[in-house]
Amino acid sequence: MDIIIRDNYAEMSRYAAGIIAGYVKNKPNCVLGLATGSTPIGTYKELIRMHKEGLDFSRVVTFNLDEYLGLGIDLDKPYDLDQSYARFMYEELFSHINIKKENIHVPDGRTKDPEKYCQWYEEEIKKAGGIDLQLLGIGGDGHWAFNEPGSSLASRTRIQALTKQTLDDNYESFYKKAGVDRDKMPHFAITMGVGTILEARNIIMIANGVKKADVVAKSIEGPVTSQITASAIQLHGGGITVVLDKDAASKLKNLDHYVHIERLKCQYGLS
Ligand code: PGA
């Protein structure tokens, strides 16, 4: 696991976007797993900037991690404004780059048959050849996507009930700003499972701010536990990069070691 610590959010975002852009350049038809939330917004802004300078997304395929149950938009009718993650992705990334609509997958929370839909989503990922690089944030309760504490580390795409902490966090970050009543927040979501996420060939996890310091330390250095589903990162056998700002890294016990390793790798041209 590579642990990269940067001074601030902007540098964390630039580094993360650089990794994603590297994949897109090396494999123009790569399959990216994408995340929502406040953390990846800077990474997406940076990808948009790179696109303006020529980064081509025309053959890239994407799969998003999750969506609130009941919400969704058609990407050709983005004026259907709601608090869906599909709309978030449209506004923060998709409408600014040359990705093809048919290559975008965001779970559709409006499905009438969630169980069947979740199986279909899993099959679509397989049909696309699996996810090459999965971008992840980490929730205040340690979740990956909407895999709340207690989710099996082998779980697949399914419906999850959201914890009070997730509802509080997302209310503060999004619903309150949009002037939407807390009562109107969906309490369930469709989410890729931890097992689904672990099948991605490579993972990049990003986190910033002191609020995340505790769960970041627990996920990287604590025991692997379904109580902090992001701790499953320790089970992944492929390329893993964790990109943190200084505040999010502040509770890591082995912080000096990670900084030392990064310096060594730079020195020997290994990164
Ligand atoms: P945040 O959410 O980026 O808004 O902090 C992260 C997550 O829930 O994965």
CSV table of C-alpha atoms and ligand atoms in Angstrom, one decimal:
chain,number,residue,atom,x,y,z
A,1,MET,CA,0.0,0.0,0.0
A,2,ASP,CA,1.4,3.4,-1.0
A,3,ILE,CA,0.5,6.1,1.5
A,4,ILE,CA,1.0,9.6,0.1
A,5,ILE,CA,0.7,12.6,2.3
A,6,ARG,CA,0.2,16.1,0.8
A,7,ASP,CA,0.1,19.5,2.5
A,8,ASN,CA,-3.5,20.4,1.7
A,9,TYR,CA,-6.7,19.4,-0.1
A,10,ALA,CA,-5.6,21.0,-3.4
A,11,GLU,CA,-2.4,19.0,-3.5
A,12,MET,CA,-4.2,15.8,-2.4
A,13,SER,CA,-6.7,16.3,-5.3
A,14,ARG,CA,-3.9,17.0,-7.8
A,15,TYR,CA,-2.1,13.9,-6.9
A,16,ALA,CA,-5.2,11.7,-7.0
A,17,ALA,CA,-6.2,13.2,-10.4
A,18,GLY,CA,-2.7,12.6,-11.7
A,19,ILE,CA,-3.0,8.8,-10.9
A,20,ILE,CA,-6.4,8.6,-12.6
A,21,ALA,CA,-5.2,10.6,-15.7
A,22,GLY,CA,-2.2,8.2,-15.9
A,23,TYR,CA,-4.6,5.3,-16.2
A,24,VAL,CA,-6.7,7.0,-18.8
A,25,LYS,CA,-3.6,7.8,-20.9
A,26,ASN,CA,-2.1,4.3,-20.6
A,27,LYS,CA,-5.4,2.5,-21.3
A,28,PRO,CA,-7.9,4.9,-23.1
A,29,ASN,CA,-10.7,2.4,-22.7
A,30,CYS,CA,-10.1,1.8,-19.0
A,31,VAL,CA,-13.0,1.1,-16.6
A,32,LEU,CA,-13.0,3.6,-13.7
A,33,GLY,CA,-14.9,3.2,-10.5
A,34,LEU,CA,-16.1,6.6,-9.3
A,35,ALA,CA,-17.2,8.1,-6.0
A,36,THR,CA,-19.3,10.9,-4.8
A,37,GLY,CA,-19.1,13.1,-1.7
A,38,SER,CA,-17.3,16.3,-0.9
A,39,THR,CA,-13.8,14.7,-1.0
A,40,PRO,CA,-13.5,13.9,-4.7
A,41,ILE,CA,-14.8,17.3,-6.0
A,42,GLY,CA,-11.2,18.7,-6.2
A,43,THR,CA,-10.0,15.6,-8.0
A,44,TYR,CA,-12.8,15.9,-10.5
A,45,LYS,CA,-12.0,19.7,-11.0
A,46,GLU,CA,-8.4,18.7,-11.7
A,47,LEU,CA,-9.5,16.0,-14.2
A,48,ILE,CA,-11.7,18.6,-16.0
A,49,ARG,CA,-8.7,20.9,-16.2
A,50,MET,CA,-6.7,18.1,-17.7
A,51,HIS,CA,-9.5,17.3,-20.2
A,52,LYS,CA,-9.3,21.0,-21.3
A,53,GLU,CA,-5.7,20.3,-22.0
A,54,GLY,CA,-6.4,17.2,-24.0
A,55,LEU,CA,-7.1,14.3,-21.7
A,56,ASP,CA,-9.5,12.1,-23.6
A,57,PHE,CA,-12.4,10.3,-21.9
A,58,SER,CA,-14.2,9.2,-25.1
A,59,ARG,CA,-13.5,5.5,-24.6
A,60,VAL,CA,-13.5,5.5,-20.8
A,61,VAL,CA,-16.2,3.5,-19.0
A,62,THR,CA,-17.3,4.4,-15.5
A,63,PHE,CA,-19.2,2.7,-12.7
A,64,ASN,CA,-20.3,4.7,-9.7
A,65,LEU,CA,-20.3,3.2,-6.2
A,66,ASP,CA,-23.8,4.1,-5.0
A,67,GLU,CA,-27.0,6.0,-5.2
A,68,TYR,CA,-29.8,6.9,-2.8
A,69,LEU,CA,-32.8,4.6,-3.2
A,70,GLY,CA,-35.6,6.5,-4.9
A,71,LEU,CA,-33.4,9.1,-6.6
A,72,GLY,CA,-31.8,9.3,-10.0
A,73,ILE,CA,-31.8,11.4,-13.2
A,74,ASP,CA,-31.6,10.6,-16.9
A,75,LEU,CA,-28.3,12.0,-18.0
A,76,ASP,CA,-30.0,13.5,-21.1
A,77,LYS,CA,-32.5,15.3,-18.8
A,78,PRO,CA,-30.2,16.8,-16.2
A,79,TYR,CA,-32.7,19.5,-15.5
A,80,ASP,CA,-34.6,17.0,-13.4
A,81,LEU,CA,-32.8,18.4,-10.4
A,82,ASP,CA,-32.7,16.3,-7.2
A,83,GLN,CA,-30.0,15.4,-4.7
A,84,SER,CA,-29.1,12.2,-6.5
A,85,TYR,CA,-25.6,11.1,-7.0
A,86,ALA,CA,-26.3,10.9,-10.7
A,87,ARG,CA,-26.9,14.6,-10.7
A,88,PHE,CA,-23.8,15.2,-8.6
A,89,MET,CA,-21.7,13.3,-11.1
A,90,TYR,CA,-23.3,15.1,-14.0
A,91,GLU,CA,-22.6,18.5,-12.4
A,92,GLU,CA,-19.1,17.8,-11.0
A,93,LEU,CA,-17.6,15.8,-13.8
A,94,PHE,CA,-19.6,14.2,-16.7
A,95,SER,CA,-21.0,17.4,-18.2
A,96,HIS,CA,-17.5,18.8,-18.4
A,97,ILE,CA,-15.6,16.0,-20.1
A,98,ASN,CA,-16.1,14.1,-23.4
A,99,ILE,CA,-17.3,10.8,-21.8
A,100,LYS,CA,-20.1,9.0,-23.8
A,101,LYS,CA,-23.4,8.8,-22.0
A,102,GLU,CA,-23.7,5.1,-22.8
A,103,ASN,CA,-20.3,4.5,-21.0
A,104,ILE,CA,-21.6,6.0,-17.7
A,105,HIS,CA,-23.1,3.8,-15.0
A,106,VAL,CA,-24.6,5.2,-11.9
A,107,PRO,CA,-26.9,2.9,-10.0
A,108,ASP,CA,-30.5,4.0,-10.7
A,109,GLY,CA,-32.2,4.5,-7.3
A,110,ARG,CA,-35.6,4.8,-9.1
A,111,THR,CA,-35.6,1.1,-9.9
A,112,LYS,CA,-38.8,-0.8,-9.2
A,113,ASP,CA,-37.0,-4.0,-8.5
A,114,PRO,CA,-33.9,-3.1,-6.5
A,115,GLU,CA,-32.8,-6.7,-5.9
A,116,LYS,CA,-32.8,-7.6,-9.6
A,117,TYR,CA,-31.3,-4.2,-10.4
A,118,CYS,CA,-28.3,-4.8,-8.0
A,119,GLN,CA,-27.6,-8.2,-9.7
A,120,TRP,CA,-27.8,-6.5,-13.1
A,121,TYR,CA,-25.3,-3.8,-11.9
A,122,GLU,CA,-22.8,-6.5,-10.8
A,123,GLU,CA,-23.2,-8.3,-14.2
A,124,GLU,CA,-22.6,-5.0,-16.1
A,125,ILE,CA,-19.3,-4.5,-14.2
A,126,LYS,CA,-18.3,-8.0,-15.2
A,127,LYS,CA,-19.3,-7.5,-18.8
A,128,ALA,CA,-17.2,-4.4,-18.9
A,129,GLY,CA,-14.2,-6.5,-17.9
A,130,GLY,CA,-14.1,-5.4,-14.2
A,131,ILE,CA,-13.0,-2.2,-12.7
A,132,ASP,CA,-9.4,-1.1,-13.5
A,133,LEU,CA,-9.1,1.7,-10.9
A,134,GLN,CA,-11.6,2.4,-8.2
A,135,LEU,CA,-11.6,5.8,-6.5
A,136,LEU,CA,-12.9,5.8,-3.0
A,137,GLY,CA,-13.5,8.3,-0.2
A,138,ILE,CA,-14.1,7.2,3.4
A,139,GLY,CA,-17.2,8.1,5.4
A,140,GLY,CA,-17.1,9.5,8.9
A,141,ASP,CA,-18.2,6.1,10.2
A,142,GLY,CA,-15.5,4.4,8.2
A,143,HIS,CA,-17.7,3.3,5.4
A,144,TRP,CA,-16.7,2.6,1.8
A,145,ALA,CA,-19.5,3.6,-0.6
A,146,PHE,CA,-22.6,3.1,1.6
A,147,ASN,CA,-21.2,-0.1,3.3
A,148,GLU,CA,-22.1,1.0,6.8
A,149,PRO,CA,-20.6,-0.6,9.9
A,150,GLY,CA,-21.6,-4.3,10.1
A,151,SER,CA,-21.6,-4.8,6.3
A,152,SER,CA,-20.0,-8.1,5.3
A,153,LEU,CA,-16.5,-7.6,3.9
A,154,ALA,CA,-17.7,-10.1,1.2
A,155,SER,CA,-20.9,-8.1,0.4
A,156,ARG,CA,-22.1,-7.5,-3.1
A,157,THR,CA,-24.2,-4.7,-4.7
A,158,ARG,CA,-27.3,-4.4,-2.6
A,159,ILE,CA,-29.7,-2.1,-0.6
A,160,GLN,CA,-28.3,-0.7,2.6
A,161,ALA,CA,-29.9,1.3,5.4
A,162,LEU,CA,-27.9,4.4,6.2
A,163,THR,CA,-26.6,5.1,9.7
A,164,LYS,CA,-27.5,8.3,11.6
A,165,GLN,CA,-23.9,9.5,11.2
A,166,THR,CA,-24.0,9.2,7.4
A,167,LEU,CA,-27.4,10.9,7.3
A,168,ASP,CA,-26.0,13.7,9.5
A,169,ASP,CA,-22.8,14.1,7.4
A,170,ASN,CA,-24.6,14.1,4.1
A,171,TYR,CA,-27.2,16.5,5.4
A,172,GLU,CA,-24.5,19.0,6.4
A,173,SER,CA,-22.5,18.6,3.2
A,174,PHE,CA,-25.3,18.6,0.7
A,175,TYR,CA,-29.0,18.6,1.7
A,176,LYS,CA,-28.7,21.6,4.1
A,177,LYS,CA,-26.9,23.7,1.4
A,178,ALA,CA,-29.6,22.8,-1.1
A,179,GLY,CA,-32.3,23.9,1.3
A,180,VAL,CA,-33.8,20.4,1.4
A,181,ASP,CA,-35.6,19.2,4.7
A,182,ARG,CA,-33.7,16.6,6.7
A,183,ASP,CA,-37.0,14.6,6.7
A,184,LYS,CA,-36.8,14.3,3.0
A,185,MET,CA,-33.4,12.5,2.9
A,186,PRO,CA,-33.6,8.9,1.7
A,187,HIS,CA,-32.7,6.5,4.4
A,188,PHE,CA,-31.7,3.7,2.1
A,189,ALA,CA,-29.2,3.4,-0.8
A,190,ILE,CA,-28.0,1.0,-3.5
A,191,THR,CA,-24.3,0.4,-2.9
A,192,MET,CA,-21.6,-1.7,-4.4
A,193,GLY,CA,-20.5,-4.2,-1.8
A,194,VAL,CA,-17.1,-4.4,-0.1
A,195,GLY,CA,-16.5,-7.6,-2.0
A,196,THR,CA,-17.4,-5.9,-5.3
A,197,ILE,CA,-15.0,-3.0,-4.5
A,198,LEU,CA,-12.2,-5.4,-3.6
A,199,GLU,CA,-12.4,-6.9,-7.1
A,200,ALA,CA,-11.2,-3.7,-8.6
A,201,ARG,CA,-7.6,-4.2,-9.9
A,202,ASN,CA,-6.4,-1.0,-8.3
A,203,ILE,CA,-7.7,1.2,-5.6
A,204,ILE,CA,-7.1,4.9,-4.8
A,205,MET,CA,-8.6,6.1,-1.5
A,206,ILE,CA,-8.6,9.8,-0.7
A,207,ALA,CA,-9.4,11.7,2.5
A,208,ASN,CA,-8.8,15.2,3.9
A,209,GLY,CA,-9.5,17.1,7.1
A,210,VAL,CA,-9.0,16.4,10.7
A,211,LYS,CA,-12.5,15.0,11.0
A,212,LYS,CA,-11.3,11.9,9.0
A,213,ALA,CA,-8.0,11.4,10.9
A,214,ASP,CA,-9.4,8.8,13.3
A,215,VAL,CA,-11.2,6.6,10.8
A,216,VAL,CA,-8.2,6.9,8.3
A,217,ALA,CA,-5.8,5.6,11.0
A,218,LYS,CA,-8.2,2.8,12.0
A,219,SER,CA,-8.8,1.7,8.4
A,220,ILE,CA,-5.1,1.6,7.5
A,221,GLU,CA,-3.5,0.6,10.8
A,222,GLY,CA,-6.3,-0.9,12.9
A,223,PRO,CA,-7.7,-4.4,12.7
A,224,VAL,CA,-9.7,-5.4,9.6
A,225,THR,CA,-13.3,-5.2,10.7
A,226,SER,CA,-16.8,-5.0,9.3
A,227,GLN,CA,-17.3,-2.1,11.8
A,228,ILE,CA,-15.0,0.0,9.6
A,229,THR,CA,-15.6,-1.3,6.1
A,230,ALA,CA,-12.7,0.8,4.7
A,231,SER,CA,-10.3,-1.4,6.7
A,232,ALA,CA,-10.9,-3.9,3.9
A,233,ILE,CA,-8.3,-2.0,2.1
A,234,GLN,CA,-5.8,-4.2,3.9
A,235,LEU,CA,-7.2,-7.2,2.2
A,236,HIS,CA,-6.6,-5.9,-1.4
A,237,GLY,CA,-3.9,-7.7,-3.3
A,238,GLY,CA,-3.4,-5.2,-6.1
A,239,GLY,CA,-2.2,-1.6,-6.4
A,240,ILE,CA,-3.4,0.5,-3.6
A,241,THR,CA,-2.7,4.2,-3.2
A,242,VAL,CA,-4.0,6.2,-0.2
A,243,VAL,CA,-3.7,9.9,-0.7
A,244,LEU,CA,-4.3,12.1,2.3
A,245,ASP,CA,-3.8,15.7,3.3
A,246,LYS,CA,-1.8,16.4,6.4
A,247,ASP,CA,-4.8,16.7,8.7
A,248,ALA,CA,-6.3,13.4,7.6
A,249,ALA,CA,-2.9,11.7,8.1
A,250,SER,CA,-2.4,13.3,11.6
A,251,LYS,CA,-3.4,10.2,13.6
A,252,LEU,CA,-1.3,7.6,11.7
A,253,LYS,CA,1.0,5.9,14.1
A,254,ASN,CA,3.6,5.2,11.4
A,255,LEU,CA,3.3,8.6,9.7
A,256,ASP,CA,7.1,9.1,9.6
A,257,HIS,CA,7.6,5.7,8.1
A,258,TYR,CA,5.2,6.4,5.2
A,259,VAL,CA,6.8,9.8,4.5
A,260,HIS,CA,10.3,8.1,4.5
A,261,ILE,CA,9.1,5.3,2.1
A,262,GLU,CA,7.7,7.9,-0.3
A,263,ARG,CA,11.0,9.8,-0.3
A,264,LEU,CA,12.9,6.7,-0.9
A,265,LYS,CA,10.7,5.7,-3.8
A,266,CYS,CA,11.1,9.2,-5.3
A,267,GLN,CA,14.9,9.0,-4.8
A,268,TYR,CA,15.1,5.6,-6.6
A,269,GLY,CA,12.6,6.6,-9.3
A,270,LEU,CA,10.0,4.0,-8.1
A,271,SER,CA,7.0,6.2,-8.0
B,1,PGA,P1,-17.3,12.9,2.0
B,1,PGA,O1,-17.9,11.5,2.0
B,1,PGA,O2,-16.4,12.9,0.9
B,1,PGA,O3,-18.5,13.8,1.8
B,1,PGA,O4,-16.6,13.2,3.3
B,1,PGA,C1,-17.1,10.4,1.9
B,1,PGA,C2,-17.8,9.1,1.9
B,1,PGA,O5,-18.9,9.0,2.5
B,1,PGA,O6,-17.3,8.1,1.3
